[in-house]
Short mmCIF file of C-alpha atoms and ligand atoms in Angstrom, two decimals:
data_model
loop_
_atom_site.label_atom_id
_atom_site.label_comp_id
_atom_site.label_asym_id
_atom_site.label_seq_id
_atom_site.Cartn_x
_atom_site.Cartn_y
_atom_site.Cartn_z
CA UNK A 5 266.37 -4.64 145.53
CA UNK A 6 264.13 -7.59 144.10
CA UNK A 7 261.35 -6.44 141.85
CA UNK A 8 258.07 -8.25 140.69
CA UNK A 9 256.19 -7.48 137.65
CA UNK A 10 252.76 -5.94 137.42
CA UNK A 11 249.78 -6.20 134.74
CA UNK A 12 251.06 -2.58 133.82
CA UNK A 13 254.09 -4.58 132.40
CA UNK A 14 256.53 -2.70 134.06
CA UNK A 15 259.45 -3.86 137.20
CA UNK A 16 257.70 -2.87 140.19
CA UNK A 17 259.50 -2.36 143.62
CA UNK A 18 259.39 -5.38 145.67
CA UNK A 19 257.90 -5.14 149.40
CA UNK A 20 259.32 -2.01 151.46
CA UNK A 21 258.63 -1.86 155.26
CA UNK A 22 257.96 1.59 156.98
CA UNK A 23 258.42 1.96 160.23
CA UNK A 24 256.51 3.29 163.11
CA UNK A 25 255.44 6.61 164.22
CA UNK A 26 253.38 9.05 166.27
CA UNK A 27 249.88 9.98 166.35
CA UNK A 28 250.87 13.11 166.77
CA UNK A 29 249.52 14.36 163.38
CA UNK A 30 246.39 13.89 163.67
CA UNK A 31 244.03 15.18 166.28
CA UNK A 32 241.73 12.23 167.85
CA UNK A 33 238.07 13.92 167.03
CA UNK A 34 236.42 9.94 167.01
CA UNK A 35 238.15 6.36 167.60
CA UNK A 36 236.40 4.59 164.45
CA UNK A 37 237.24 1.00 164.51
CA UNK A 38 239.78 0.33 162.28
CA UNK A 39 241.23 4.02 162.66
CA UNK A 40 244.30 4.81 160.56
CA UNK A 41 246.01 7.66 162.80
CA UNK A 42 248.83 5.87 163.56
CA UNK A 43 250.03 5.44 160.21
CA UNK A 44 248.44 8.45 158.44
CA UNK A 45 251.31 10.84 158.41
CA UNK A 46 253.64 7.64 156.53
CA UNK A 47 250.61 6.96 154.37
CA UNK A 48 250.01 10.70 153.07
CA UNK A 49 253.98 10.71 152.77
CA UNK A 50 253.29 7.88 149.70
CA UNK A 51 250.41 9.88 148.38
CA UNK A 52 250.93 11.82 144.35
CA UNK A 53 250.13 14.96 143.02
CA UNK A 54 246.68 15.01 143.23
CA UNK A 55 243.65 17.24 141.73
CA UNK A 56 240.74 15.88 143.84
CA UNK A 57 241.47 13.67 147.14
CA UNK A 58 239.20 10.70 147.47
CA UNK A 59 238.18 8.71 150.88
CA UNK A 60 235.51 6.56 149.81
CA UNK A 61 235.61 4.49 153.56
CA UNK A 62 236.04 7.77 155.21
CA UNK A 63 235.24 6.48 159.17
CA UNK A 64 237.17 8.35 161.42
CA UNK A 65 238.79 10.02 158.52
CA UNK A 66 242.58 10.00 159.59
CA UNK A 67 243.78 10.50 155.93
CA UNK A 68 241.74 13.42 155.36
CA UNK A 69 242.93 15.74 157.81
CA UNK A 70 245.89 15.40 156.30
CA UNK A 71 245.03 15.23 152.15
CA UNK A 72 241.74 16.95 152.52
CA UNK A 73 241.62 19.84 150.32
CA UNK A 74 238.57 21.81 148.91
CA UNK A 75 236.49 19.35 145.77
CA UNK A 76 237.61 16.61 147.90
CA UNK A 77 235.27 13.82 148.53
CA UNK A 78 234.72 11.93 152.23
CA UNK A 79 231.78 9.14 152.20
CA UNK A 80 230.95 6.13 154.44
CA UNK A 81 227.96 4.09 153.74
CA UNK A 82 227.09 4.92 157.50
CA UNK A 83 224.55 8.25 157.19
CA UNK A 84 224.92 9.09 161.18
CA UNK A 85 228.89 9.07 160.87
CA UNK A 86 228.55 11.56 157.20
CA UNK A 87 226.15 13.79 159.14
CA UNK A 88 229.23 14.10 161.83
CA UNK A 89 231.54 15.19 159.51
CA UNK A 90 228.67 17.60 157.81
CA UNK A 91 228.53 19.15 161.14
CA UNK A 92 232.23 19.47 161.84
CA UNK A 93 232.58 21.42 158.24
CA UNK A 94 229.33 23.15 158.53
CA UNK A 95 228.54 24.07 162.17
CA UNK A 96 231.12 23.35 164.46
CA UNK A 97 230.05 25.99 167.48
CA UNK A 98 226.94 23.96 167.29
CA UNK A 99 228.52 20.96 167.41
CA UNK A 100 230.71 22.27 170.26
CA UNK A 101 228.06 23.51 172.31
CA UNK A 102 226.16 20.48 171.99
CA UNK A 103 229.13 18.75 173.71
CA UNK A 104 229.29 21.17 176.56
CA UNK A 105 225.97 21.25 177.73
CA UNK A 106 225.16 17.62 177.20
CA UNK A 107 228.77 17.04 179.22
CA UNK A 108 227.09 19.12 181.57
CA UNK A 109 224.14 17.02 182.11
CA UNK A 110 226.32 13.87 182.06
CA UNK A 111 228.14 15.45 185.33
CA UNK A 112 225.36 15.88 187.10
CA UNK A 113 223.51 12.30 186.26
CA UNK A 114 226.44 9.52 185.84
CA UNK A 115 226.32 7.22 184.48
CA UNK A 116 222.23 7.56 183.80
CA UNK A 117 222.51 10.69 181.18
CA UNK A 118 224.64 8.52 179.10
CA UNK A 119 221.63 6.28 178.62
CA UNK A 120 219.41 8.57 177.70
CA UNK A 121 221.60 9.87 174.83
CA UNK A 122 222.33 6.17 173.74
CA UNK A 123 218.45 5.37 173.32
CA UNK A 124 217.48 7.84 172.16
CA UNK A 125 220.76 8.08 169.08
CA UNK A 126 219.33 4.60 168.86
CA UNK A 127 215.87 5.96 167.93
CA UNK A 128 217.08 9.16 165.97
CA UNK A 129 220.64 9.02 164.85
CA UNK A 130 221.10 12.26 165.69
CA UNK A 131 224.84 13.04 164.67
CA UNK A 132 225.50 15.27 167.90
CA UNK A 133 224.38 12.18 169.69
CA UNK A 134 226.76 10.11 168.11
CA UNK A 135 229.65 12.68 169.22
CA UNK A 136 228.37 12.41 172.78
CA UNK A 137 228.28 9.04 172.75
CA UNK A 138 231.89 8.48 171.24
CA UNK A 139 233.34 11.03 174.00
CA UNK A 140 232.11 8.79 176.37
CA UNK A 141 231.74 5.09 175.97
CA UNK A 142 233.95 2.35 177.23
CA UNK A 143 237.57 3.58 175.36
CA UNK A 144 235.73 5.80 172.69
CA UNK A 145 235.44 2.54 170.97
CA UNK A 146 232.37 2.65 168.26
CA UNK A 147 230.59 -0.34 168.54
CA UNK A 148 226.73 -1.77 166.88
CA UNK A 149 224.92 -4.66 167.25
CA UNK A 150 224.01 -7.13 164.85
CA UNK A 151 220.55 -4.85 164.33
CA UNK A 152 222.73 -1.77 163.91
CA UNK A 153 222.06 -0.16 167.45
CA UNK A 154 224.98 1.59 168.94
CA UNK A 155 225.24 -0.85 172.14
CA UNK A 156 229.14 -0.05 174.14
CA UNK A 157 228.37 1.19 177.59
CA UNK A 158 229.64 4.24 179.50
CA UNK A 159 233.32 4.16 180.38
CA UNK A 160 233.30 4.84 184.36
CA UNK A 161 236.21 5.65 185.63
CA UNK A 162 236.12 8.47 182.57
CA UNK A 163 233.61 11.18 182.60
CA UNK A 164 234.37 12.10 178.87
CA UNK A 165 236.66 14.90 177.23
CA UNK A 166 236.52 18.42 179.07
CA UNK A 167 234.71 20.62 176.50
CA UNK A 168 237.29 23.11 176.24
CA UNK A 169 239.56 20.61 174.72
CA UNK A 170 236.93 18.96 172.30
CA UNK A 171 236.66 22.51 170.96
CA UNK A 172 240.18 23.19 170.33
CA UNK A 173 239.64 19.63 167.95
CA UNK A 174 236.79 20.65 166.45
CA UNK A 175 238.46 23.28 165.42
CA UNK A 176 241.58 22.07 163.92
CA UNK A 177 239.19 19.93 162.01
CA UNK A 178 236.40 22.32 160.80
CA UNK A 179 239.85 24.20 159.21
CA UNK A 180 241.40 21.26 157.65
CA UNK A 181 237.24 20.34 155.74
CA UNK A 182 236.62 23.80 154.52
CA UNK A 183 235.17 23.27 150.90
CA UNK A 184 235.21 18.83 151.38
CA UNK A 185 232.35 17.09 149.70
CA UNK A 186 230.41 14.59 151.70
CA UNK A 187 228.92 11.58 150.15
CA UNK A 188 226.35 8.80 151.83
CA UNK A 189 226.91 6.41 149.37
CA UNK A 190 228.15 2.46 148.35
CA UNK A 191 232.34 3.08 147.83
CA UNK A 192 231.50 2.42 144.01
CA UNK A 193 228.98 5.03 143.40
CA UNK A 194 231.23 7.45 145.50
CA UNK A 195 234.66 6.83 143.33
CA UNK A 196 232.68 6.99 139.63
CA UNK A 197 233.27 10.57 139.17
CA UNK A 198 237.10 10.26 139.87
CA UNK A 199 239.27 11.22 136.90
CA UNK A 200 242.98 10.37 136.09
CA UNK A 201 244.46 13.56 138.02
CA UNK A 202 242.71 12.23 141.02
CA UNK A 203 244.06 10.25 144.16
CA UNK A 204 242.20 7.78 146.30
CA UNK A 205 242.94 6.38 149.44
CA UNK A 206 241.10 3.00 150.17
CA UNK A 207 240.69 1.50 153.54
CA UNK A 208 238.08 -1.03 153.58
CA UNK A 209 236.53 -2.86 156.49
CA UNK A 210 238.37 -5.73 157.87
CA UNK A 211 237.36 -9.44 156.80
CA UNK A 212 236.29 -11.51 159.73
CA UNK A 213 235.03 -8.56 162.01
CA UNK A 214 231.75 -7.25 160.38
CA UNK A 215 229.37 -6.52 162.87
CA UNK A 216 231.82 -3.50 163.69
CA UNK A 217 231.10 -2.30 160.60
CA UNK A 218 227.67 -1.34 159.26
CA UNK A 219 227.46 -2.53 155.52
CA UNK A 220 229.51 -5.56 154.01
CA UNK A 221 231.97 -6.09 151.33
CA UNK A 222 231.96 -8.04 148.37
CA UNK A 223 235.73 -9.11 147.40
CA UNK A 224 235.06 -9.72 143.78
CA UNK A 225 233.29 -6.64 143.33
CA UNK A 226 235.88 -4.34 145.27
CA UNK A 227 238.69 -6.49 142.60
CA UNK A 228 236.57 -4.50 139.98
CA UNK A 229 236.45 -1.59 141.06
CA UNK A 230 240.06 -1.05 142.23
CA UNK A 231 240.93 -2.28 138.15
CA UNK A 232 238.54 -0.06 136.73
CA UNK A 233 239.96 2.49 138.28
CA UNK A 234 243.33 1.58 137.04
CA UNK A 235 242.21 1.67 133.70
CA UNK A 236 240.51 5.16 134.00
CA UNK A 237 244.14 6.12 135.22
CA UNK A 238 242.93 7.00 138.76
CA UNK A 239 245.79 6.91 141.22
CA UNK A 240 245.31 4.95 144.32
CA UNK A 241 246.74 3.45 148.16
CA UNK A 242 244.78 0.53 149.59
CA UNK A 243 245.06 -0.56 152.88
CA UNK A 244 244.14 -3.86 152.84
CA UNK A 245 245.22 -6.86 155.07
CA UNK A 246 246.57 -6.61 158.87
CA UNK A 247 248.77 -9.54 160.24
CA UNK A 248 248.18 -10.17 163.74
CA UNK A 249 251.17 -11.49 165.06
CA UNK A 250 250.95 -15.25 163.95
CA UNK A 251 248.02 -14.75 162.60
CA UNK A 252 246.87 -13.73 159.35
CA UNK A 253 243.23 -11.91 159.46
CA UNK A 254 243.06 -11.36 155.68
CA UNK A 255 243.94 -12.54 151.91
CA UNK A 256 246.70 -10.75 149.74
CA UNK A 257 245.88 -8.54 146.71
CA UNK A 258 245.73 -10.55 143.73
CA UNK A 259 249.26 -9.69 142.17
CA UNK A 260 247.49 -8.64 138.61
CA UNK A 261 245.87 -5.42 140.71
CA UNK A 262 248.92 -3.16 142.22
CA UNK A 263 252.34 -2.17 141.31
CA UNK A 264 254.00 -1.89 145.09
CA UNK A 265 253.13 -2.96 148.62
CA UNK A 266 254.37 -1.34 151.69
CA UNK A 267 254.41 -2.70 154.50
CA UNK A 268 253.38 -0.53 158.01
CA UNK A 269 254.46 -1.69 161.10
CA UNK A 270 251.60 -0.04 163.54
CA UNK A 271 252.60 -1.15 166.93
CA UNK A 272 250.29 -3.03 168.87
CA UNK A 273 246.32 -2.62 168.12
CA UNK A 274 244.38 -0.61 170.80
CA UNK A 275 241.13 -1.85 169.76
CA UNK A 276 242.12 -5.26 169.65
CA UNK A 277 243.83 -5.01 172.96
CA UNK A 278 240.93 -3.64 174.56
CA UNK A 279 238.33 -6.01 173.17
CA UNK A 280 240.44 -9.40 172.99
CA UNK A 281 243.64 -8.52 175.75
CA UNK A 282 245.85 -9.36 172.59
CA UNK A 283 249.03 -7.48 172.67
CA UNK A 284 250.22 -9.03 168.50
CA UNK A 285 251.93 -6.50 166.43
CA UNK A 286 249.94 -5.73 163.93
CA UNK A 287 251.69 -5.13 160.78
CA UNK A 288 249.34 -3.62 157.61
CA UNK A 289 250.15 -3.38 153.87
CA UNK A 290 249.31 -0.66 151.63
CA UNK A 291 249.19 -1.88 148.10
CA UNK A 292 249.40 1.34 145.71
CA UNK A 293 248.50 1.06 142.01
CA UNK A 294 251.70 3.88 141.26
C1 SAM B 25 238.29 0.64 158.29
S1 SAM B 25 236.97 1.81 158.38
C2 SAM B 25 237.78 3.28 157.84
C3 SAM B 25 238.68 3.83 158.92
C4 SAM B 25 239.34 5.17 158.55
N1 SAM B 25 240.36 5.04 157.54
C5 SAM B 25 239.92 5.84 159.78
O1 SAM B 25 241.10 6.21 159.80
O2 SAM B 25 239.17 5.98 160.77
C6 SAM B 25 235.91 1.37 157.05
C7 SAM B 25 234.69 2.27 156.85
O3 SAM B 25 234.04 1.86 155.63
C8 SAM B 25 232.63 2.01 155.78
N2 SAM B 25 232.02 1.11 154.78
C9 SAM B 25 231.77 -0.22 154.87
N3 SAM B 25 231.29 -0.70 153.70
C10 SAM B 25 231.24 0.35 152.84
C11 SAM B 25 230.85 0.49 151.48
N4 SAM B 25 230.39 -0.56 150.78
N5 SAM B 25 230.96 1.71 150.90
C12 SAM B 25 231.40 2.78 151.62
N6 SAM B 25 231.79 2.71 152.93
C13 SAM B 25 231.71 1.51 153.53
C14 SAM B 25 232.35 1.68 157.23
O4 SAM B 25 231.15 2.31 157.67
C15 SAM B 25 233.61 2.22 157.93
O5 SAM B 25 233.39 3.53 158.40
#
């Protein structure tokens, strides 16, 4: 096999490809854009020993269902999203029954109900509104508007996830965040207190599709972070850019940064099927500083 050298001065493996799998791991409790469920279970397969599991860009949190352990640390710059997973740990019947009776109501007024919740998450940012309105918009797909307002529409020909079986998730989640830590906070501020037994798994916001994302990213400043970490001996994974079939959404890890990149082969991209008809295989790279 070819190798490449690394700023730790050592022979690095040269690209590997993994190849595709299930979702089957990891129980669908939110479609967060960007969501890494198809490729979790090969991506925790790469992970170390760890002390305390990091996932500073935690959005629909595929990684930590499976890494998650008590003293780890979830946090998203997104408060509503961090007030979901608060729930899930903390109060889960509430966060079930919520579900059920606002399903309820949703029966009995469709598509109106859905409305209701969406203005009024839009005005409070309630986190059980957020749940509702995930179960239930066009393909579960979390979308905001330029201003930050939560702005997909109800999916019709769907009248959102029976309540019995959003429990039965809830609950394989609530077991799997007993004892997790989590953070509102810039990815920076979130990853200061890591320490060299520590891993982190990184998965950033895309370039190029920001408004799906609330908060931005600046490249330079991530480069420094991912290196100081490095230094402090922190272990981590990065997913960082996606090629689209032909084309190539994002720039490559400046070689100085990682030791090995994997490739993922993730079959074809729901969200960008749904929003753009594309049917590209996307492949994505995980760059890991170990
Ligand atoms: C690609 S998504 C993560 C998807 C996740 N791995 C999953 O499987 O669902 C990126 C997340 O980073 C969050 N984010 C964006 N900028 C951030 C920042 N500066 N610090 C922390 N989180 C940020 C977004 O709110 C979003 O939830």
């Amino acid at each position: 096999m070819a190798t490449q050298t690394s700023f730790f001065g050592e022979e690095a493996e040269a690209p590997e490809r993994v190849h595709h799998s299930s979702h089957g791991d990891v129980p669908s409790i939110l479609k967060w854009t960007g969501s890494k469920r198809s490729q979790a279970s090969r991506i925790a397969a790469l992970a170390p020993e760890y002390d305390r599991y990091y996932e500073p860009f935690l959005g629909g949190g595929a990684l930590m269902f499976l890494l998650g352990r008590p003293l780890s640390v979830g946090a998203d710059l997104y408060q509503p999203l961090v007030d979901f997973w608060s729930l899930v740990r903390d109060d889960p019947d509430r966060l079930v029954e919520n579900y059920r009776t606002q399903w309820r109501a949703l029966q009995e007024d469709l598509p109106a109900y859905f409305y209701v919740v969406r203005d009024r998450f839009n005005q409070t940012k309630k986190p059980e509104d957020l749940n509702f309105l995930m179960r239930t918009c066009v393909n579960g797909i979390v979308r905001f508007s330029q201003k930050g307002d939560f702005n997909n529409s109800f999916h019709l020909s769907r009248k959102g996830m029976q309540p019995e079986r959003f429990a039965k998730i809830v609950r394989s989640w609530n077991h799997r965040l007993r004892g997790v830590e989590f953070r509102c906070a810039d990815f920076q501020e979130s990853l200061s207190d890591a320490s060299a037994a520590d891993f982190v798994y990184l998965d950033p916001p895309y370039a190029g599709n920001k408004q799906r994302y609330i908060g931005d990213l600046d490249i330079e400043r991530f480069y420094g972070v991912l290196d100081d970490l490095s230094a402090r001996g922190v272990k981590w994974a990065l997913s960082f850019d996606g090629n689209r079939g032909e084309r190539d959404y994002n720039v490559e890890l400046p070689s100085g940064l990682f030791r090995r990149k994997v490739d993922l082969q993730s079959g074809y991209s729901a969200v960008n099927k749904v929003l753009n008809g594309a049917t590209d295989m996307v492949t994505e790279s995980l760059y890991l500083n170990y």
